[in-house]
Short mmCIF file of N, CA and C in Angstrom, two decimals:
data_model
loop_
_atom_site.label_atom_id
_atom_site.label_comp_id
_atom_site.label_asym_id
_atom_site.label_seq_id
_atom_site.Cartn_x
_atom_site.Cartn_y
_atom_site.Cartn_z
N MET A 1 135.58 82.26 120.21
CA MET A 1 134.34 82.15 120.79
C MET A 1 133.28 82.85 120.22
N ILE A 2 133.67 84.38 120.34
CA ILE A 2 132.62 85.25 120.40
C ILE A 2 131.94 85.29 118.30
N VAL A 3 133.15 84.79 117.76
CA VAL A 3 133.07 84.69 116.22
C VAL A 3 131.79 83.58 116.27
N LEU A 4 132.35 82.36 116.39
CA LEU A 4 131.30 81.14 116.46
C LEU A 4 129.94 81.60 116.97
N ILE A 5 129.94 82.55 118.14
CA ILE A 5 128.26 82.72 118.75
C ILE A 5 128.00 83.36 117.63
N GLN A 6 128.34 84.58 116.95
CA GLN A 6 127.78 85.43 115.89
C GLN A 6 127.67 84.57 114.54
N LEU A 7 128.13 83.66 114.34
CA LEU A 7 128.06 82.61 112.93
C LEU A 7 126.89 81.97 113.28
N LYS A 8 126.48 81.18 114.62
CA LYS A 8 125.55 80.62 114.94
C LYS A 8 124.33 81.42 114.69
N SER A 9 124.14 82.46 115.44
CA SER A 9 123.07 83.69 115.24
C SER A 9 122.78 83.89 114.04
N LYS A 10 123.88 84.14 113.31
CA LYS A 10 123.31 84.42 111.75
C LYS A 10 122.71 83.16 111.11
N LYS A 11 123.49 82.26 111.16
CA LYS A 11 122.58 80.89 110.40
C LYS A 11 121.27 80.81 110.89
N LEU A 12 121.03 81.04 112.33
CA LEU A 12 119.21 80.88 112.72
C LEU A 12 118.65 81.97 112.29
N ARG A 13 118.93 83.12 112.13
CA ARG A 13 118.28 84.19 111.47
C ARG A 13 118.09 83.90 109.94
N GLN A 14 119.30 83.19 109.24
CA GLN A 14 118.73 82.89 107.83
C GLN A 14 117.83 81.89 107.85
N ARG A 15 117.58 80.72 108.70
CA ARG A 15 117.04 79.67 108.43
C ARG A 15 115.48 80.21 108.63
N LYS A 16 114.99 81.16 109.73
CA LYS A 16 113.85 81.56 110.19
C LYS A 16 113.32 82.51 108.87
N GLN A 17 113.89 83.05 107.84
CA GLN A 17 113.57 83.58 106.91
C GLN A 17 113.11 83.03 105.70
N SER A 18 111.77 83.73 105.18
CA SER A 18 111.38 82.91 104.29
C SER A 18 111.76 83.26 103.16
N PRO A 19 112.36 81.91 101.96
CA PRO A 19 113.30 82.50 101.13
C PRO A 19 112.21 83.18 99.55
N PHE A 20 110.97 83.57 100.51
CA PHE A 20 110.37 84.36 99.14
C PHE A 20 110.32 85.88 99.62
N LEU A 21 111.15 86.30 100.70
CA LEU A 21 110.97 87.51 100.77
C LEU A 21 112.57 87.69 101.05
N PRO A 22 113.13 88.97 100.77
CA PRO A 22 114.58 89.35 100.71
C PRO A 22 114.85 89.85 102.02
N PRO A 23 116.30 89.48 102.17
CA PRO A 23 116.49 89.80 103.72
C PRO A 23 116.99 91.17 103.71
N MET A 24 116.96 91.86 104.96
CA MET A 24 117.55 93.09 105.17
C MET A 24 119.11 92.93 105.27
N ILE A 25 119.55 94.59 104.66
CA ILE A 25 120.80 94.08 104.69
C ILE A 25 121.60 95.49 104.91
N GLU A 26 122.06 95.27 105.97
CA GLU A 26 122.81 96.64 106.82
C GLU A 26 121.69 98.20 106.89
N GLY A 27 120.78 97.70 107.57
CA GLY A 27 119.47 98.54 107.98
C GLY A 27 118.64 99.14 106.54
N GLN A 28 119.16 98.60 105.72
CA GLN A 28 118.35 98.86 104.32
C GLN A 28 117.32 97.52 103.91
N TYR A 29 116.34 97.77 102.91
CA TYR A 29 115.57 96.83 102.58
C TYR A 29 116.20 96.49 101.32
N ASP A 30 116.07 95.04 101.02
CA ASP A 30 116.54 94.66 99.89
C ASP A 30 114.89 94.65 99.08
N ARG A 31 115.15 94.52 97.78
CA ARG A 31 113.66 95.03 97.15
C ARG A 31 113.34 93.54 96.40
N ILE A 32 112.01 93.62 96.64
CA ILE A 32 111.25 92.37 96.05
C ILE A 32 110.70 92.81 94.51
N SER A 33 110.36 91.78 93.80
CA SER A 33 110.30 92.25 92.44
C SER A 33 108.93 92.36 92.03
N TYR A 34 108.29 93.11 91.05
CA TYR A 34 107.13 93.22 90.70
C TYR A 34 106.62 91.95 90.66
N HIS A 35 107.21 91.10 89.86
CA HIS A 35 106.82 89.64 89.32
C HIS A 35 106.09 88.91 90.64
N SER A 36 107.39 88.94 91.57
CA SER A 36 107.12 88.26 92.85
C SER A 36 105.37 88.83 93.52
N LEU A 37 105.43 90.00 93.58
CA LEU A 37 104.19 90.39 94.05
C LEU A 37 102.75 90.47 93.28
N ALA A 38 103.03 90.30 91.80
CA ALA A 38 101.80 90.02 91.20
C ALA A 38 101.30 88.54 91.41
N ILE A 39 102.28 87.64 91.37
CA ILE A 39 102.13 86.02 91.80
C ILE A 39 101.13 85.98 92.72
N GLY A 40 102.11 86.60 93.81
CA GLY A 40 101.67 86.38 95.04
C GLY A 40 99.97 87.20 95.33
N THR A 41 99.40 88.13 94.68
CA THR A 41 98.14 88.69 94.42
C THR A 41 97.22 88.39 93.48
N ASN A 42 97.70 87.27 92.82
CA ASN A 42 96.88 86.92 91.61
C ASN A 42 96.76 88.11 90.82
N GLY A 43 97.61 88.57 90.40
CA GLY A 43 97.30 89.90 89.36
C GLY A 43 96.96 90.98 90.04
N PHE A 44 97.10 91.45 91.24
CA PHE A 44 96.02 92.05 92.09
C PHE A 44 94.94 92.26 91.87
N ALA A 45 94.55 90.88 92.24
CA ALA A 45 92.89 90.93 91.83
C ALA A 45 91.77 91.56 93.10
N GLU A 46 90.80 91.92 92.25
CA GLU A 46 89.99 92.43 93.36
C GLU A 46 89.57 91.67 94.47
N ALA A 47 89.67 90.12 94.45
CA ALA A 47 89.47 89.06 95.60
C ALA A 47 90.57 89.45 96.53
N ASN A 48 91.85 90.14 96.19
CA ASN A 48 92.89 90.04 97.34
C ASN A 48 92.79 91.59 97.65
N LEU A 49 92.16 92.60 97.59
CA LEU A 49 91.81 93.98 97.75
C LEU A 49 91.74 93.87 99.49
N LEU A 50 92.43 94.17 100.08
CA LEU A 50 92.05 95.14 101.57
C LEU A 50 91.66 96.07 101.62
N GLY A 51 92.08 97.08 100.72
CA GLY A 51 91.40 98.63 100.97
C GLY A 51 92.13 99.58 100.31
N LYS A 52 91.54 100.45 99.96
CA LYS A 52 91.79 101.71 99.41
C LYS A 52 92.45 103.08 100.28
N GLY A 53 93.12 103.69 100.01
CA GLY A 53 93.37 105.04 100.40
C GLY A 53 93.83 106.50 99.18
N SER A 54 94.00 107.18 99.96
CA SER A 54 94.10 108.45 99.16
C SER A 54 95.73 107.87 97.82
N PHE A 55 96.91 107.43 98.35
CA PHE A 55 97.59 107.31 97.33
C PHE A 55 97.77 106.00 96.83
N GLY A 56 97.00 105.08 97.36
CA GLY A 56 96.99 103.55 96.63
C GLY A 56 96.14 102.76 97.12
N SER A 57 96.45 101.62 96.80
CA SER A 57 95.53 100.12 97.39
C SER A 57 96.41 99.49 98.03
N VAL A 58 95.71 98.69 98.76
CA VAL A 58 96.41 97.68 99.69
C VAL A 58 95.81 96.32 99.18
N TYR A 59 96.71 95.02 99.23
CA TYR A 59 96.65 94.01 98.51
C TYR A 59 96.78 92.82 99.65
N LYS A 60 95.92 91.32 99.63
CA LYS A 60 96.39 90.52 100.58
C LYS A 60 97.47 89.84 99.17
N CYS A 61 98.89 89.65 100.16
CA CYS A 61 99.56 88.70 98.88
C CYS A 61 100.11 87.39 99.86
N THR A 62 100.06 86.17 98.92
CA THR A 62 100.31 84.90 99.51
C THR A 62 101.47 84.66 98.51
N PHE A 63 102.66 84.01 99.10
CA PHE A 63 103.93 83.90 98.09
C PHE A 63 103.71 82.20 98.00
N GLN A 64 104.29 81.58 97.21
CA GLN A 64 104.43 80.43 96.55
C GLN A 64 104.43 79.34 97.85
N ASP A 65 105.05 79.65 98.60
CA ASP A 65 104.95 78.81 100.06
C ASP A 65 103.73 78.33 100.92
N GLU A 66 102.60 79.45 100.45
CA GLU A 66 101.76 79.74 100.72
C GLU A 66 101.75 79.82 102.65
N GLU A 67 102.67 79.62 103.27
CA GLU A 67 102.57 80.27 104.27
C GLU A 67 103.10 81.59 104.86
N THR A 68 103.90 82.22 103.52
CA THR A 68 104.10 83.34 103.90
C THR A 68 102.92 84.47 103.27
N ILE A 69 102.33 85.38 104.01
CA ILE A 69 101.49 86.16 103.86
C ILE A 69 101.53 87.70 104.53
N VAL A 70 101.48 88.49 103.52
CA VAL A 70 101.87 89.82 103.52
C VAL A 70 100.80 90.49 102.88
N ALA A 71 101.08 91.99 103.62
CA ALA A 71 100.19 93.09 102.91
C ALA A 71 100.91 94.14 101.70
N VAL A 72 100.67 94.33 100.63
CA VAL A 72 101.17 94.96 99.93
C VAL A 72 100.57 96.45 99.52
N LYS A 73 101.05 97.36 99.71
CA LYS A 73 100.33 98.78 99.32
C LYS A 73 101.06 99.47 98.30
N VAL A 74 100.13 99.32 97.32
CA VAL A 74 100.57 99.69 95.54
C VAL A 74 100.22 101.31 95.84
N PHE A 75 101.20 101.90 95.43
CA PHE A 75 100.94 103.06 94.96
C PHE A 75 100.39 103.95 93.79
N ASN A 76 99.55 104.90 93.65
CA ASN A 76 98.65 105.12 92.46
C ASN A 76 99.88 106.40 92.43
N LEU A 77 100.58 105.69 91.36
CA LEU A 77 101.66 106.78 90.69
C LEU A 77 101.17 108.16 90.05
N GLU A 78 99.98 108.35 89.74
CA GLU A 78 99.15 108.97 88.89
C GLU A 78 98.62 109.94 89.77
N GLN A 79 98.33 109.73 90.88
CA GLN A 79 98.14 110.91 92.18
C GLN A 79 99.10 111.73 92.37
N SER A 80 99.07 113.04 92.38
CA SER A 80 100.37 113.82 92.62
C SER A 80 100.52 113.97 94.30
N GLY A 81 101.83 113.94 94.34
CA GLY A 81 102.37 113.35 95.72
C GLY A 81 102.98 112.11 96.20
N SER A 82 102.01 110.93 95.41
CA SER A 82 102.28 109.58 96.02
C SER A 82 103.56 109.09 95.87
N THR A 83 104.56 109.46 94.73
CA THR A 83 106.18 109.02 94.94
C THR A 83 106.72 109.57 95.93
N ARG A 84 106.04 110.89 96.56
CA ARG A 84 107.10 111.50 97.38
C ARG A 84 106.51 110.89 98.91
N SER A 85 105.21 110.30 98.89
CA SER A 85 104.58 109.36 99.86
C SER A 85 105.22 108.28 99.85
N PHE A 86 105.56 107.67 98.98
CA PHE A 86 106.43 106.51 98.96
C PHE A 86 107.56 106.64 99.74
N VAL A 87 108.64 107.47 99.16
CA VAL A 87 109.68 107.79 99.73
C VAL A 87 109.54 108.09 101.21
N ALA A 88 108.85 108.76 101.25
CA ALA A 88 108.62 109.22 103.03
C ALA A 88 108.11 107.92 103.86
N GLU A 89 107.14 106.98 103.31
CA GLU A 89 106.65 106.02 104.32
C GLU A 89 108.06 104.78 104.29
N CYS A 90 108.68 105.01 103.35
CA CYS A 90 109.53 104.15 103.23
C CYS A 90 110.81 104.72 104.46
N GLU A 91 111.00 105.89 104.34
CA GLU A 91 112.25 106.05 105.47
C GLU A 91 111.37 105.99 107.04
N ALA A 92 110.06 106.46 107.13
CA ALA A 92 109.71 106.39 108.27
C ALA A 92 109.40 104.80 108.85
N LEU A 93 109.02 104.14 107.95
CA LEU A 93 108.08 102.85 108.77
C LEU A 93 109.75 101.90 109.02
N ARG A 94 111.02 102.58 108.43
CA ARG A 94 111.90 101.52 108.71
C ARG A 94 112.63 101.66 109.50
N ARG A 95 112.22 102.60 110.61
CA ARG A 95 112.76 103.23 111.44
C ARG A 95 111.63 102.99 112.48
N VAL A 96 110.44 102.64 112.56
CA VAL A 96 109.64 102.41 113.68
C VAL A 96 109.47 100.86 114.04
N ARG A 97 109.48 100.66 115.52
CA ARG A 97 109.36 99.60 116.04
C ARG A 97 108.55 99.78 117.33
N HIS A 98 107.20 99.39 117.03
CA HIS A 98 106.31 99.54 118.08
C HIS A 98 105.23 98.42 118.03
N HIS A 99 104.96 97.72 118.80
CA HIS A 99 104.03 96.82 118.64
C HIS A 99 102.65 96.89 118.23
N CYS A 100 101.94 98.08 118.20
CA CYS A 100 101.12 98.49 117.87
C CYS A 100 101.08 99.21 116.33
N LEU A 101 102.05 99.14 115.85
CA LEU A 101 102.03 99.81 114.47
C LEU A 101 102.75 98.80 113.60
N ILE A 102 102.15 98.72 112.25
CA ILE A 102 102.59 98.01 111.00
C ILE A 102 104.03 97.82 110.96
N LYS A 103 104.73 97.04 110.27
CA LYS A 103 105.89 96.96 110.25
C LYS A 103 106.27 96.89 108.81
N ILE A 104 107.47 97.90 108.09
CA ILE A 104 107.61 97.46 106.65
C ILE A 104 108.56 96.55 106.80
N ILE A 105 108.29 95.33 105.84
CA ILE A 105 109.37 94.49 105.29
C ILE A 105 110.47 94.57 104.49
N THR A 106 109.53 95.09 103.29
CA THR A 106 110.74 95.27 102.31
C THR A 106 109.87 96.75 101.22
N CYS A 107 110.45 96.80 99.96
CA CYS A 107 109.53 97.72 98.85
C CYS A 107 109.77 97.16 97.75
N CYS A 108 108.97 97.43 96.94
CA CYS A 108 109.38 97.60 95.34
C CYS A 108 109.12 98.67 94.72
N SER A 109 110.31 98.90 93.89
CA SER A 109 110.36 100.24 93.00
C SER A 109 110.56 99.67 91.65
N SER A 110 109.86 99.59 90.54
CA SER A 110 110.17 98.75 89.75
C SER A 110 109.70 99.12 88.52
N ILE A 111 109.73 98.23 87.29
CA ILE A 111 108.55 98.55 86.16
C ILE A 111 107.58 97.28 86.11
N ASN A 112 106.63 97.55 85.84
CA ASN A 112 105.35 96.52 85.71
C ASN A 112 105.19 96.05 84.21
N HIS A 113 104.37 95.12 83.98
CA HIS A 113 104.40 93.97 82.87
C HIS A 113 103.74 95.24 81.69
N GLN A 114 103.46 96.28 81.91
CA GLN A 114 102.93 96.97 80.80
C GLN A 114 104.09 98.38 80.47
N GLY A 115 105.33 98.21 81.19
CA GLY A 115 106.03 98.88 81.22
C GLY A 115 106.02 100.34 81.82
N GLN A 116 105.20 100.33 83.32
CA GLN A 116 105.10 101.76 83.54
C GLN A 116 105.77 101.21 84.94
N GLU A 117 106.39 102.66 85.50
CA GLU A 117 106.77 102.46 86.99
C GLU A 117 105.62 102.19 87.91
N PHE A 118 106.63 101.40 88.96
CA PHE A 118 105.41 100.84 89.85
C PHE A 118 106.08 101.05 91.36
N LYS A 119 105.57 101.51 92.29
CA LYS A 119 106.02 101.47 93.64
C LYS A 119 105.05 100.66 94.53
N ALA A 120 105.68 99.89 95.68
CA ALA A 120 104.83 99.46 96.71
C ALA A 120 105.53 99.04 97.83
N LEU A 121 104.97 99.04 99.03
CA LEU A 121 105.71 98.70 100.27
C LEU A 121 105.07 97.34 100.78
N VAL A 122 105.82 96.41 100.97
CA VAL A 122 105.53 94.92 101.81
C VAL A 122 105.13 95.35 103.24
N LEU A 123 104.36 95.16 103.68
CA LEU A 123 103.99 95.01 105.31
C LEU A 123 103.64 93.68 105.69
N GLU A 124 103.72 93.85 107.29
CA GLU A 124 103.15 93.16 108.04
C GLU A 124 101.89 92.69 107.44
N TYR A 125 101.24 91.36 107.41
CA TYR A 125 99.75 91.30 107.25
C TYR A 125 99.20 91.14 108.43
N MET A 126 98.00 91.85 108.87
CA MET A 126 97.31 91.38 110.16
C MET A 126 96.67 90.49 110.06
N ARG A 127 96.54 89.59 110.55
CA ARG A 127 95.90 88.16 110.82
C ARG A 127 94.58 88.69 111.64
N ASN A 128 94.63 89.30 112.47
CA ASN A 128 93.42 89.55 113.41
C ASN A 128 92.67 90.91 112.73
N GLY A 129 93.22 91.10 111.83
CA GLY A 129 92.44 92.65 111.12
C GLY A 129 92.88 93.77 111.97
N SER A 130 92.69 94.74 111.25
CA SER A 130 93.14 96.33 111.79
C SER A 130 91.91 96.79 112.93
N LEU A 131 92.54 97.53 113.60
CA LEU A 131 91.41 98.02 114.47
C LEU A 131 90.16 98.76 113.96
N ASN A 132 90.22 99.21 112.92
CA ASN A 132 89.00 99.48 111.74
C ASN A 132 88.14 98.53 111.82
N ASP A 133 88.72 97.11 111.07
CA ASP A 133 87.65 96.11 111.47
C ASP A 133 86.98 95.87 112.07
N TRP A 134 88.06 95.59 113.54
CA TRP A 134 87.32 95.54 114.71
C TRP A 134 86.07 96.54 115.13
N LEU A 135 86.36 97.88 115.12
CA LEU A 135 85.47 98.80 115.31
C LEU A 135 84.29 99.20 114.30
N HIS A 136 84.31 98.73 113.08
CA HIS A 136 83.45 98.85 112.17
C HIS A 136 83.23 97.88 110.86
N LYS A 137 82.70 96.78 111.90
CA LYS A 137 82.43 95.82 110.92
C LYS A 137 81.60 95.95 109.73
N ARG A 138 81.77 95.30 108.57
CA ARG A 138 81.08 95.48 107.23
C ARG A 138 80.32 94.41 107.22
N SER A 139 79.26 94.46 106.40
CA SER A 139 78.48 93.57 106.50
C SER A 139 79.00 92.25 105.54
N ASP A 140 79.80 93.03 104.65
CA ASP A 140 80.55 91.78 103.36
C ASP A 140 81.57 91.26 103.76
N MET A 141 81.89 91.62 105.02
CA MET A 141 83.25 90.64 105.75
C MET A 141 83.10 89.58 106.66
N PRO A 142 83.53 88.70 106.82
CA PRO A 142 83.27 87.60 107.89
C PRO A 142 83.94 88.59 109.21
N ALA A 143 83.24 89.02 110.01
CA ALA A 143 83.70 89.54 111.58
C ALA A 143 84.76 88.68 112.27
N PRO A 144 85.78 89.51 112.28
CA PRO A 144 87.24 89.08 113.23
C PRO A 144 86.81 88.35 114.69
N GLY A 145 85.66 88.60 115.18
CA GLY A 145 85.31 88.23 116.49
C GLY A 145 84.11 88.96 116.85
N ASN A 146 83.87 88.76 118.27
CA ASN A 146 82.91 89.58 118.80
C ASN A 146 83.04 91.00 118.80
N THR A 147 81.78 91.52 119.63
CA THR A 147 82.55 93.31 119.29
C THR A 147 83.09 93.39 121.08
N LEU A 148 83.91 94.19 120.60
CA LEU A 148 85.05 94.95 121.50
C LEU A 148 84.16 95.16 122.90
N SER A 149 84.54 94.67 124.14
CA SER A 149 84.22 95.10 125.41
C SER A 149 84.70 96.40 125.84
N LEU A 150 84.01 97.18 126.85
CA LEU A 150 84.34 98.66 127.30
C LEU A 150 85.95 98.31 127.34
N GLU A 151 86.29 96.97 128.31
CA GLU A 151 87.40 97.20 128.75
C GLU A 151 88.70 96.99 127.87
N GLN A 152 87.90 96.24 126.57
CA GLN A 152 89.32 96.01 125.50
C GLN A 152 89.18 97.56 124.71
N ARG A 153 88.38 98.27 124.44
CA ARG A 153 88.29 99.38 123.90
C ARG A 153 89.13 100.53 124.94
N LEU A 154 89.54 100.38 126.05
CA LEU A 154 90.03 101.32 126.87
C LEU A 154 91.70 100.94 126.41
N ASP A 155 91.73 99.59 126.65
CA ASP A 155 93.02 98.85 126.55
C ASP A 155 93.72 99.51 125.10
N ILE A 156 92.82 99.69 124.01
CA ILE A 156 93.35 99.82 123.02
C ILE A 156 93.58 101.65 122.68
N THR A 157 92.93 102.22 123.39
CA THR A 157 92.88 103.47 123.70
C THR A 157 94.22 104.13 123.78
N VAL A 158 94.86 103.29 125.23
CA VAL A 158 95.92 103.40 125.88
C VAL A 158 96.95 102.83 125.06
N ASP A 159 96.94 101.69 124.08
CA ASP A 159 97.77 101.61 123.18
C ASP A 159 98.05 102.49 122.17
N ILE A 160 96.89 103.27 121.47
CA ILE A 160 97.01 104.43 120.57
C ILE A 160 97.74 105.41 120.88
N VAL A 161 97.76 105.60 122.57
CA VAL A 161 97.95 106.81 123.02
C VAL A 161 99.40 106.58 123.28
N ASP A 162 100.37 105.55 123.24
CA ASP A 162 101.23 104.92 123.56
C ASP A 162 102.27 105.10 122.29
N ALA A 163 101.53 104.82 121.23
CA ALA A 163 101.91 104.27 119.75
C ALA A 163 102.31 105.66 119.22
N LEU A 164 101.36 106.88 119.50
CA LEU A 164 101.50 108.02 118.97
C LEU A 164 102.80 108.72 119.76
N ASP A 165 102.89 108.62 121.24
CA ASP A 165 103.90 109.12 122.06
C ASP A 165 105.06 108.71 121.59
N TYR A 166 104.95 107.45 121.29
CA TYR A 166 106.36 106.73 120.48
C TYR A 166 106.75 107.47 119.13
N LEU A 167 106.04 107.69 118.38
CA LEU A 167 106.09 108.38 116.91
C LEU A 167 106.53 109.68 117.10
N HIS A 168 105.93 110.80 118.41
CA HIS A 168 106.03 111.88 118.25
C HIS A 168 107.53 112.02 119.45
N ASN A 169 107.66 111.46 120.60
CA ASN A 169 108.67 111.91 121.40
C ASN A 169 109.60 110.75 121.34
N ARG A 170 109.53 109.55 120.98
CA ARG A 170 110.60 108.06 121.23
C ARG A 170 111.18 108.07 120.23
N CYS A 171 110.98 108.12 118.80
CA CYS A 171 111.52 108.01 117.68
C CYS A 171 112.36 108.98 116.87
N GLN A 172 113.33 109.01 116.20
CA GLN A 172 114.41 109.77 115.87
C GLN A 172 114.60 109.78 114.56
N PRO A 173 114.04 110.43 113.77
CA PRO A 173 113.63 111.93 114.00
C PRO A 173 111.93 111.53 114.62
N PRO A 174 111.59 112.54 115.01
CA PRO A 174 110.11 112.26 115.56
C PRO A 174 109.20 112.27 114.33
N ILE A 175 108.04 111.50 114.37
CA ILE A 175 107.17 111.13 113.35
C ILE A 175 106.03 112.18 113.69
N ILE A 176 105.35 113.00 113.12
CA ILE A 176 104.13 113.37 113.53
C ILE A 176 103.16 112.67 112.22
N ALA A 177 102.13 111.84 113.28
CA ALA A 177 101.04 111.36 112.34
C ALA A 177 99.77 112.10 112.14
N ILE A 178 99.66 112.51 110.80
CA ILE A 178 98.52 113.23 110.69
C ILE A 178 97.49 112.65 110.35
N SER A 179 97.66 111.47 109.64
CA SER A 179 96.62 110.69 109.35
C SER A 179 96.55 109.36 110.14
N SER A 180 96.03 109.43 111.36
CA SER A 180 95.99 108.42 112.38
C SER A 180 94.79 107.67 112.09
N GLN A 181 94.53 107.11 111.15
CA GLN A 181 93.63 106.12 110.84
C GLN A 181 93.32 104.83 111.67
N ALA A 182 92.19 104.19 111.89
CA ALA A 182 92.25 102.88 112.63
C ALA A 182 92.89 101.90 112.07
N THR A 183 92.99 102.32 110.70
CA THR A 183 93.66 100.94 109.49
C THR A 183 94.85 100.81 109.89
N TYR A 184 95.46 101.82 110.36
CA TYR A 184 96.86 101.89 110.42
C TYR A 184 97.56 100.92 112.06
N PHE A 185 96.49 100.68 112.85
CA PHE A 185 96.92 100.25 114.19
C PHE A 185 96.34 98.59 114.06
N SER A 186 97.44 97.90 114.40
CA SER A 186 96.93 96.32 114.24
C SER A 186 96.44 95.83 115.53
N GLN A 187 95.43 94.84 115.54
CA GLN A 187 94.98 94.36 116.81
C GLN A 187 95.22 93.24 117.26
N LYS A 188 95.62 93.26 118.21
CA LYS A 188 96.73 91.80 118.54
C LYS A 188 95.97 91.12 119.54
N THR A 189 94.46 91.35 119.47
CA THR A 189 93.59 90.38 120.12
C THR A 189 94.18 88.74 119.64
#
């Protein structure tokens, strides 16, 4: 009876998973190919660029099924410390489970079409935009909605404090969030 329930639940999990994303195996993330990410971002086109940071750029990636959309953080490996940052983020994000923090789906450690080392994280795509998008609307981007009310801002503040408390006190081992930018928090409105 227990075996039957386990087999049924395994089939349901497999059916829900997108064929374009690799499955998670024994707590480890199976890697996705550079080719799949290049196709999904249209060759890492500027039109799909969501943002840039000190260690790399983040792109919107739409897979061939046109329903699976993810964010891809491509590390600039010429930047000192970026490889170390990639490994640290893979380890940290794989353990993090909080409704206000971006979830890692998988990673890519490969060679690009030019024969250069390529490292990227595949993250959940924030359809509602990041907190930064809501707080600081740019004129070149469509606004995700009306401005936030005082009550919404207070709710967000409480969520951020809860997320930081989770990272510092409830995550094992604790994660010290040095760079807690508004772009790292998802907006669930």
